[in-house]
Short mmCIF file of C-alpha atoms and ligand atoms in Angstrom, two decimals:
data_model
loop_
_atom_site.label_atom_id
_atom_site.label_comp_id
_atom_site.label_asym_id
_atom_site.label_seq_id
_atom_site.Cartn_x
_atom_site.Cartn_y
_atom_site.Cartn_z
CA UNK A 1 65.41 93.51 84.00
CA UNK A 2 68.80 95.07 83.23
CA UNK A 3 69.25 98.47 81.65
CA UNK A 4 69.33 98.35 77.86
CA UNK A 5 72.26 100.47 76.70
CA UNK A 6 71.12 102.46 73.70
CA UNK A 7 74.27 102.74 71.59
CA UNK A 8 72.43 104.45 68.76
CA UNK A 9 71.25 107.25 71.04
CA UNK A 10 74.69 107.74 72.61
CA UNK A 11 76.32 107.75 69.16
CA UNK A 12 73.79 110.39 68.05
CA UNK A 13 74.72 112.54 71.05
CA UNK A 14 78.40 112.28 70.11
CA UNK A 15 77.63 113.19 66.51
CA UNK A 16 75.80 116.33 67.69
CA UNK A 17 78.90 117.32 69.67
CA UNK A 18 81.07 116.63 66.63
CA UNK A 19 78.89 118.89 64.45
CA UNK A 20 79.88 121.78 66.74
CA UNK A 21 83.57 120.87 66.49
CA UNK A 22 83.31 120.77 62.69
CA UNK A 23 81.71 124.23 62.67
CA UNK A 24 84.52 125.63 64.82
CA UNK A 25 87.14 124.18 62.48
CA UNK A 26 85.32 125.54 59.44
CA UNK A 27 85.35 129.00 61.01
CA UNK A 28 89.14 128.65 60.92
CA UNK A 29 88.87 127.52 57.30
CA UNK A 30 89.77 123.92 58.12
CA UNK A 31 87.57 121.37 56.38
CA UNK A 32 87.93 118.06 58.28
CA UNK A 33 88.35 115.42 55.59
CA UNK A 34 88.30 111.64 55.63
CA UNK A 35 89.59 109.66 52.64
CA UNK A 36 87.91 106.27 52.34
CA UNK A 37 89.42 103.60 50.12
CA UNK A 38 87.48 100.51 49.05
CA UNK A 39 89.04 97.83 46.86
CA UNK A 40 86.68 95.37 45.19
CA UNK A 41 82.95 94.86 45.45
CA UNK A 42 82.36 93.00 48.70
CA UNK A 43 78.70 93.84 49.51
CA UNK A 44 79.25 94.12 53.29
CA UNK A 45 82.24 96.43 52.78
CA UNK A 46 80.20 98.54 50.35
CA UNK A 47 77.54 99.00 53.05
CA UNK A 48 80.14 99.88 55.72
CA UNK A 49 81.81 102.42 53.42
CA UNK A 50 78.51 103.98 52.44
CA UNK A 51 77.52 104.30 56.14
CA UNK A 52 80.83 105.96 56.94
CA UNK A 53 80.40 108.45 54.10
CA UNK A 54 76.83 109.23 55.20
CA UNK A 55 78.00 109.78 58.78
CA UNK A 56 80.69 112.23 57.58
CA UNK A 57 78.05 114.12 55.64
CA UNK A 58 75.77 114.18 58.69
CA UNK A 59 78.31 115.97 60.89
CA UNK A 60 79.31 118.31 58.05
CA UNK A 61 82.66 116.68 57.27
CA UNK A 62 84.05 116.15 53.82
CA UNK A 63 84.71 112.59 52.66
CA UNK A 64 86.74 111.60 49.63
CA UNK A 65 85.86 108.26 48.14
CA UNK A 66 88.23 105.97 46.24
CA UNK A 67 86.47 102.90 44.91
CA UNK A 68 89.03 100.75 43.15
CA UNK A 69 88.50 97.56 41.13
CA UNK A 70 89.14 94.11 42.64
CA UNK A 71 92.29 93.60 40.51
CA UNK A 72 93.97 96.81 41.70
CA UNK A 73 97.71 96.28 42.07
CA UNK A 74 99.29 96.57 45.48
CA UNK A 75 101.71 99.27 44.30
CA UNK A 76 98.82 101.33 42.90
CA UNK A 77 97.16 101.27 46.30
CA UNK A 78 100.43 102.11 48.04
CA UNK A 79 100.94 105.12 45.71
CA UNK A 80 97.43 106.37 46.43
CA UNK A 81 98.04 106.19 50.18
CA UNK A 82 101.38 107.98 49.76
CA UNK A 83 99.63 110.74 47.84
CA UNK A 84 96.93 111.07 50.54
CA UNK A 85 99.60 111.06 53.28
CA UNK A 86 101.13 114.12 51.63
CA UNK A 87 97.90 116.04 51.15
CA UNK A 88 97.46 118.69 53.81
CA UNK A 89 93.72 118.83 53.22
CA UNK A 90 93.27 115.14 54.17
CA UNK A 91 93.15 114.42 57.92
CA UNK A 92 92.17 110.77 58.02
CA UNK A 93 92.78 107.79 55.74
CA UNK A 94 90.72 104.63 56.02
CA UNK A 95 91.27 101.48 53.98
CA UNK A 96 88.23 99.25 54.26
CA UNK A 97 89.19 95.70 55.24
CA UNK A 98 89.32 92.93 54.16
CA UNK A 99 91.44 93.58 51.07
CA UNK A 100 91.58 91.16 48.12
CA UNK A 101 93.99 88.27 48.82
CA UNK A 102 96.69 89.47 46.37
CA UNK A 103 97.22 92.59 48.50
CA UNK A 104 99.21 92.33 51.73
CA UNK A 105 97.06 93.97 54.37
CA UNK A 106 99.91 94.68 56.79
CA UNK A 107 101.96 96.45 54.13
CA UNK A 108 99.01 98.71 53.33
CA UNK A 109 98.24 99.57 56.96
CA UNK A 110 101.94 100.30 57.56
CA UNK A 111 101.93 102.81 54.69
CA UNK A 112 99.24 105.01 56.24
CA UNK A 113 100.89 107.90 58.08
CA UNK A 114 100.29 107.27 61.83
CA UNK A 115 98.94 110.84 62.23
CA UNK A 116 96.24 110.05 59.64
CA UNK A 117 95.55 106.48 60.78
CA UNK A 118 92.03 107.11 62.09
CA UNK A 119 91.37 103.35 62.45
CA UNK A 120 94.26 103.14 64.92
CA UNK A 121 95.72 100.01 63.30
CA UNK A 122 99.25 101.29 62.50
CA UNK A 123 101.89 99.64 64.76
CA UNK A 124 102.89 103.14 65.97
CA UNK A 125 99.37 103.77 67.27
CA UNK A 126 99.06 100.21 68.63
CA UNK A 127 102.36 100.66 70.48
CA UNK A 128 101.38 104.09 71.80
CA UNK A 129 98.13 102.64 73.14
CA UNK A 130 99.94 99.83 74.93
CA UNK A 131 102.35 102.20 76.72
CA UNK A 132 99.61 104.70 77.53
CA UNK A 133 100.69 107.49 75.14
CA UNK A 134 98.37 109.65 73.07
CA UNK A 135 97.30 107.81 69.93
CA UNK A 136 94.41 107.20 67.61
CA UNK A 137 92.37 104.53 69.36
CA UNK A 138 90.76 101.72 67.36
CA UNK A 139 87.17 102.85 66.89
CA UNK A 140 85.19 99.88 68.23
CA UNK A 141 87.32 99.62 71.38
CA UNK A 142 87.14 103.37 72.00
CA UNK A 143 83.38 103.24 71.35
CA UNK A 144 82.91 100.58 74.04
CA UNK A 145 84.71 102.68 76.66
CA UNK A 146 82.68 105.74 75.70
CA UNK A 147 79.47 103.68 75.88
CA UNK A 148 80.30 102.56 79.43
CA UNK A 149 81.31 106.04 80.57
CA UNK A 150 78.28 107.76 79.13
CA UNK A 151 76.03 105.11 80.71
CA UNK A 152 77.66 105.83 84.11
CA UNK A 153 78.96 102.28 84.38
CA UNK A 154 82.31 102.42 86.12
CA UNK A 155 85.26 100.32 85.00
CA UNK A 156 87.71 101.00 87.82
CA UNK A 157 88.35 97.92 89.96
CA UNK A 158 85.85 95.86 87.98
CA UNK A 159 86.69 92.41 86.66
CA UNK A 160 86.42 92.77 82.89
CA UNK A 161 86.27 89.55 80.89
CA UNK A 162 86.99 90.04 77.20
CA UNK A 163 86.16 87.17 74.84
CA UNK A 164 88.23 87.42 71.64
CA UNK A 165 91.80 88.61 71.11
CA UNK A 166 91.73 90.12 67.62
CA UNK A 167 93.88 93.13 66.80
CA UNK A 168 90.74 95.02 65.78
CA UNK A 169 88.63 94.52 68.92
CA UNK A 170 89.73 92.08 71.64
CA UNK A 171 93.28 93.31 72.22
CA UNK A 172 92.64 97.07 72.04
CA UNK A 173 89.52 96.93 74.21
CA UNK A 174 91.49 94.93 76.80
CA UNK A 175 94.23 97.60 76.79
CA UNK A 176 91.67 100.38 77.19
CA UNK A 177 89.82 98.63 80.03
CA UNK A 178 93.20 98.22 81.73
CA UNK A 179 93.93 101.90 81.18
CA UNK A 180 90.61 102.66 82.91
CA UNK A 181 91.82 100.59 85.89
CA UNK A 182 89.75 97.51 85.23
CA UNK A 183 91.16 94.07 86.06
CA UNK A 184 91.19 92.37 82.70
CA UNK A 185 90.97 88.70 81.73
CA UNK A 186 91.45 88.02 78.02
CA UNK A 187 89.79 84.86 76.71
CA UNK A 188 90.12 83.25 73.32
CA UNK A 189 89.47 80.05 71.40
CA UNK A 190 92.07 78.10 73.43
CA UNK A 191 90.76 79.22 76.83
CA UNK A 192 89.74 76.07 78.69
CA UNK A 193 87.55 77.45 81.50
CA UNK A 194 85.64 80.17 79.70
CA UNK A 195 82.36 79.61 81.52
CA UNK A 196 83.93 79.97 84.99
CA UNK A 197 85.82 83.07 83.92
CA UNK A 198 82.70 84.67 82.47
CA UNK A 199 80.79 83.88 85.67
CA UNK A 200 83.31 86.08 87.52
CA UNK A 201 82.97 89.01 85.14
CA UNK A 202 81.52 92.31 86.33
CA UNK A 203 81.82 93.46 82.73
CA UNK A 204 81.84 91.02 79.81
CA UNK A 205 82.85 92.12 76.32
CA UNK A 206 81.94 89.49 73.74
CA UNK A 207 83.87 89.85 70.47
CA UNK A 208 84.23 86.38 69.03
CA UNK A 209 81.80 86.33 66.13
CA UNK A 210 79.64 83.39 67.28
CA UNK A 211 75.85 83.93 67.36
CA UNK A 212 74.27 83.97 70.85
CA UNK A 213 77.38 82.35 72.37
CA UNK A 214 77.15 83.91 75.84
CA UNK A 215 74.15 82.47 77.64
CA UNK A 216 72.49 83.30 80.98
CA UNK A 217 74.19 80.40 82.81
CA UNK A 218 77.58 81.93 81.94
CA UNK A 219 77.01 85.29 83.62
CA UNK A 220 76.59 86.51 87.16
CA UNK A 221 73.63 88.57 88.36
CA UNK A 222 74.07 92.25 87.58
CA UNK A 223 76.90 91.82 85.05
CA UNK A 224 77.36 94.49 82.39
CA UNK A 225 77.25 92.82 78.97
CA UNK A 226 78.79 94.47 75.92
CA UNK A 227 78.05 92.67 72.67
CA UNK A 228 80.39 93.43 69.78
CA UNK A 229 79.33 90.55 67.54
CA UNK A 230 77.59 91.10 64.23
CA UNK A 231 76.37 87.74 62.96
CA UNK A 232 74.05 87.30 60.01
CA UNK A 233 71.72 84.35 60.49
CA UNK A 234 70.28 82.16 57.73
CA UNK A 235 66.94 83.96 58.02
CA UNK A 236 68.73 87.21 57.15
CA UNK A 237 68.46 88.65 60.67
CA UNK A 238 71.48 90.01 62.49
CA UNK A 239 72.34 88.93 66.03
CA UNK A 240 75.19 89.43 68.45
CA UNK A 241 77.51 87.11 70.37
CA UNK A 242 75.33 87.36 73.48
CA UNK A 243 71.95 85.71 73.85
CA UNK A 244 70.14 89.00 74.46
CA UNK A 245 66.71 87.59 75.27
CA UNK A 246 68.14 84.95 77.60
CA UNK A 247 70.50 87.32 79.45
CA UNK A 248 68.61 90.61 79.68
CA UNK A 249 66.78 89.76 82.95
CA UNK A 250 69.91 88.63 84.79
CA UNK A 251 72.25 91.33 83.47
CA UNK A 252 72.73 94.70 85.16
CA UNK A 253 73.05 96.33 81.74
CA UNK A 254 73.27 94.99 78.20
CA UNK A 255 73.85 96.32 74.68
CA UNK A 256 71.48 95.17 71.94
CA UNK A 257 72.49 94.17 68.40
CA UNK A 258 71.85 96.15 66.29
CA UNK A 259 71.82 99.67 67.89
CA UNK A 260 74.51 98.84 70.46
CA UNK A 261 78.24 98.92 69.80
CA UNK A 262 77.94 99.26 65.99
CA UNK A 263 76.83 102.92 65.83
CA UNK A 264 79.55 103.83 68.35
CA UNK A 265 82.26 102.54 66.01
CA UNK A 266 81.31 105.03 63.32
CA UNK A 267 80.94 107.90 65.82
CA UNK A 268 84.48 107.25 67.10
CA UNK A 269 85.83 107.14 63.55
CA UNK A 270 84.44 110.65 62.98
CA UNK A 271 85.81 111.70 66.37
CA UNK A 272 89.30 110.48 65.41
CA UNK A 273 89.23 112.27 62.07
CA UNK A 274 88.10 115.56 63.64
CA UNK A 275 90.80 115.16 66.29
CA UNK A 276 93.30 114.76 63.42
CA UNK A 277 92.06 118.00 61.88
CA UNK A 278 92.30 119.77 65.25
CA UNK A 279 95.87 118.59 65.69
CA UNK A 280 96.70 120.00 62.28
CA UNK A 281 95.71 123.48 63.47
CA UNK A 282 98.08 123.40 66.48
P1 NAD B 301 88.11 87.64 64.74
O1 NAD B 301 87.52 86.48 64.03
O2 NAD B 301 89.29 88.34 64.20
O3 NAD B 301 88.47 87.19 66.23
C1 NAD B 301 87.65 86.37 66.98
C2 NAD B 301 88.31 86.06 68.30
O4 NAD B 301 87.42 85.28 69.06
C3 NAD B 301 89.62 85.30 68.20
O5 NAD B 301 90.59 85.93 69.01
C4 NAD B 301 89.30 83.91 68.74
O6 NAD B 301 90.36 83.37 69.52
C5 NAD B 301 88.10 84.18 69.63
N1 NAD B 301 87.20 83.02 69.65
C6 NAD B 301 86.66 82.37 68.61
N2 NAD B 301 85.91 81.34 69.05
C7 NAD B 301 85.95 81.35 70.38
C8 NAD B 301 85.39 80.55 71.40
N3 NAD B 301 84.61 79.51 71.10
N4 NAD B 301 85.67 80.86 72.67
C9 NAD B 301 86.46 81.90 73.00
N5 NAD B 301 87.02 82.71 72.06
C10 NAD B 301 86.78 82.43 70.79
O7 NAD B 301 86.88 88.64 64.96
P2 NAD B 301 86.82 90.24 65.20
O8 NAD B 301 87.25 90.96 63.99
O9 NAD B 301 87.44 90.57 66.52
O10 NAD B 301 85.24 90.39 65.33
C11 NAD B 301 84.48 89.73 66.33
C12 NAD B 301 83.01 90.01 66.10
O11 NAD B 301 82.78 91.40 66.25
C13 NAD B 301 82.50 89.66 64.71
O12 NAD B 301 81.16 89.23 64.82
C14 NAD B 301 82.55 90.99 63.97
O13 NAD B 301 81.60 91.06 62.92
C15 NAD B 301 82.19 91.93 65.07
N6 NAD B 301 82.69 93.31 64.91
C16 NAD B 301 81.81 94.30 65.19
C17 NAD B 301 82.22 95.62 65.12
C18 NAD B 301 81.24 96.69 65.46
O14 NAD B 301 81.41 97.82 65.09
N7 NAD B 301 80.18 96.37 66.21
C19 NAD B 301 83.52 95.93 64.75
C20 NAD B 301 84.42 94.88 64.48
C21 NAD B 301 84.00 93.57 64.59
#
């Protein structure tokens, strides 16, 4: 049976390290602060935001919460971001997505100052990532790399097959795997020979949002399987994009869902925000 990668445990280790960083900053009278903006009452978003706030609290960081009604005007949101951009005591700004349909998401993300864009979605940070410059890295993608490194699973020279090409996960994780000297194949909904490509993967990252999509016949013996998917089934249970039970014997290592990639995303968000605060002291 393959090694089960315990994302929760690794995220907890990172959070302990971050607690120390927060203490050091506080000794210099810097209070690392994340501003979290939620528009509307989407229940999933409310849970995500609440988890992010709890995680800030856990490592001793300050979080500022802006919970705005569903009918908030775009210009009101833009003014709030502008105000937060100018506040020296705010190091990270996060706008929980998705936004209500009357608000243009791209316009909002563009307004966040790149040096406070702890989600790493601003085109400046996306561009910096693609040319290998220092930038805020999108949290899920950065979390996956950290998960592999801390599990002593090397990326260099490995064939990494990424399923999904979203701006949030698929594209940035592909760029980061490339940066770590992996050989990357990006697959998506129009890929015609997905099964054959997956069968060649030393590392497979599944980020397509389809329950139990990757099955044992699609992987090679010893493959490292990273499951990004969060799918809620009709029975209320959550499962990933990889058939965990079916693949765990054949895989070399595999992340479960939950307690795999998910907790890493939040840990990397905190990491980014603290890094922002540290940069402020330079
Ligand atoms: P998305 O819907 O934006 O993108 C899905 C991608 O998968 C697309 O690029 C599409 O081309 C590809 N795809 C869809 N069907 C496919 C198929 N049959 N074969 C090959 N490719 C296919 O999704 P996203 O935002 O990237 O999220 C993907 C999944 O990851 C979702 O389940 C989401 O909930 C989850 N997610 C988890 C975390 C976390 O912290 N663990 C963070 C973000 C997203």
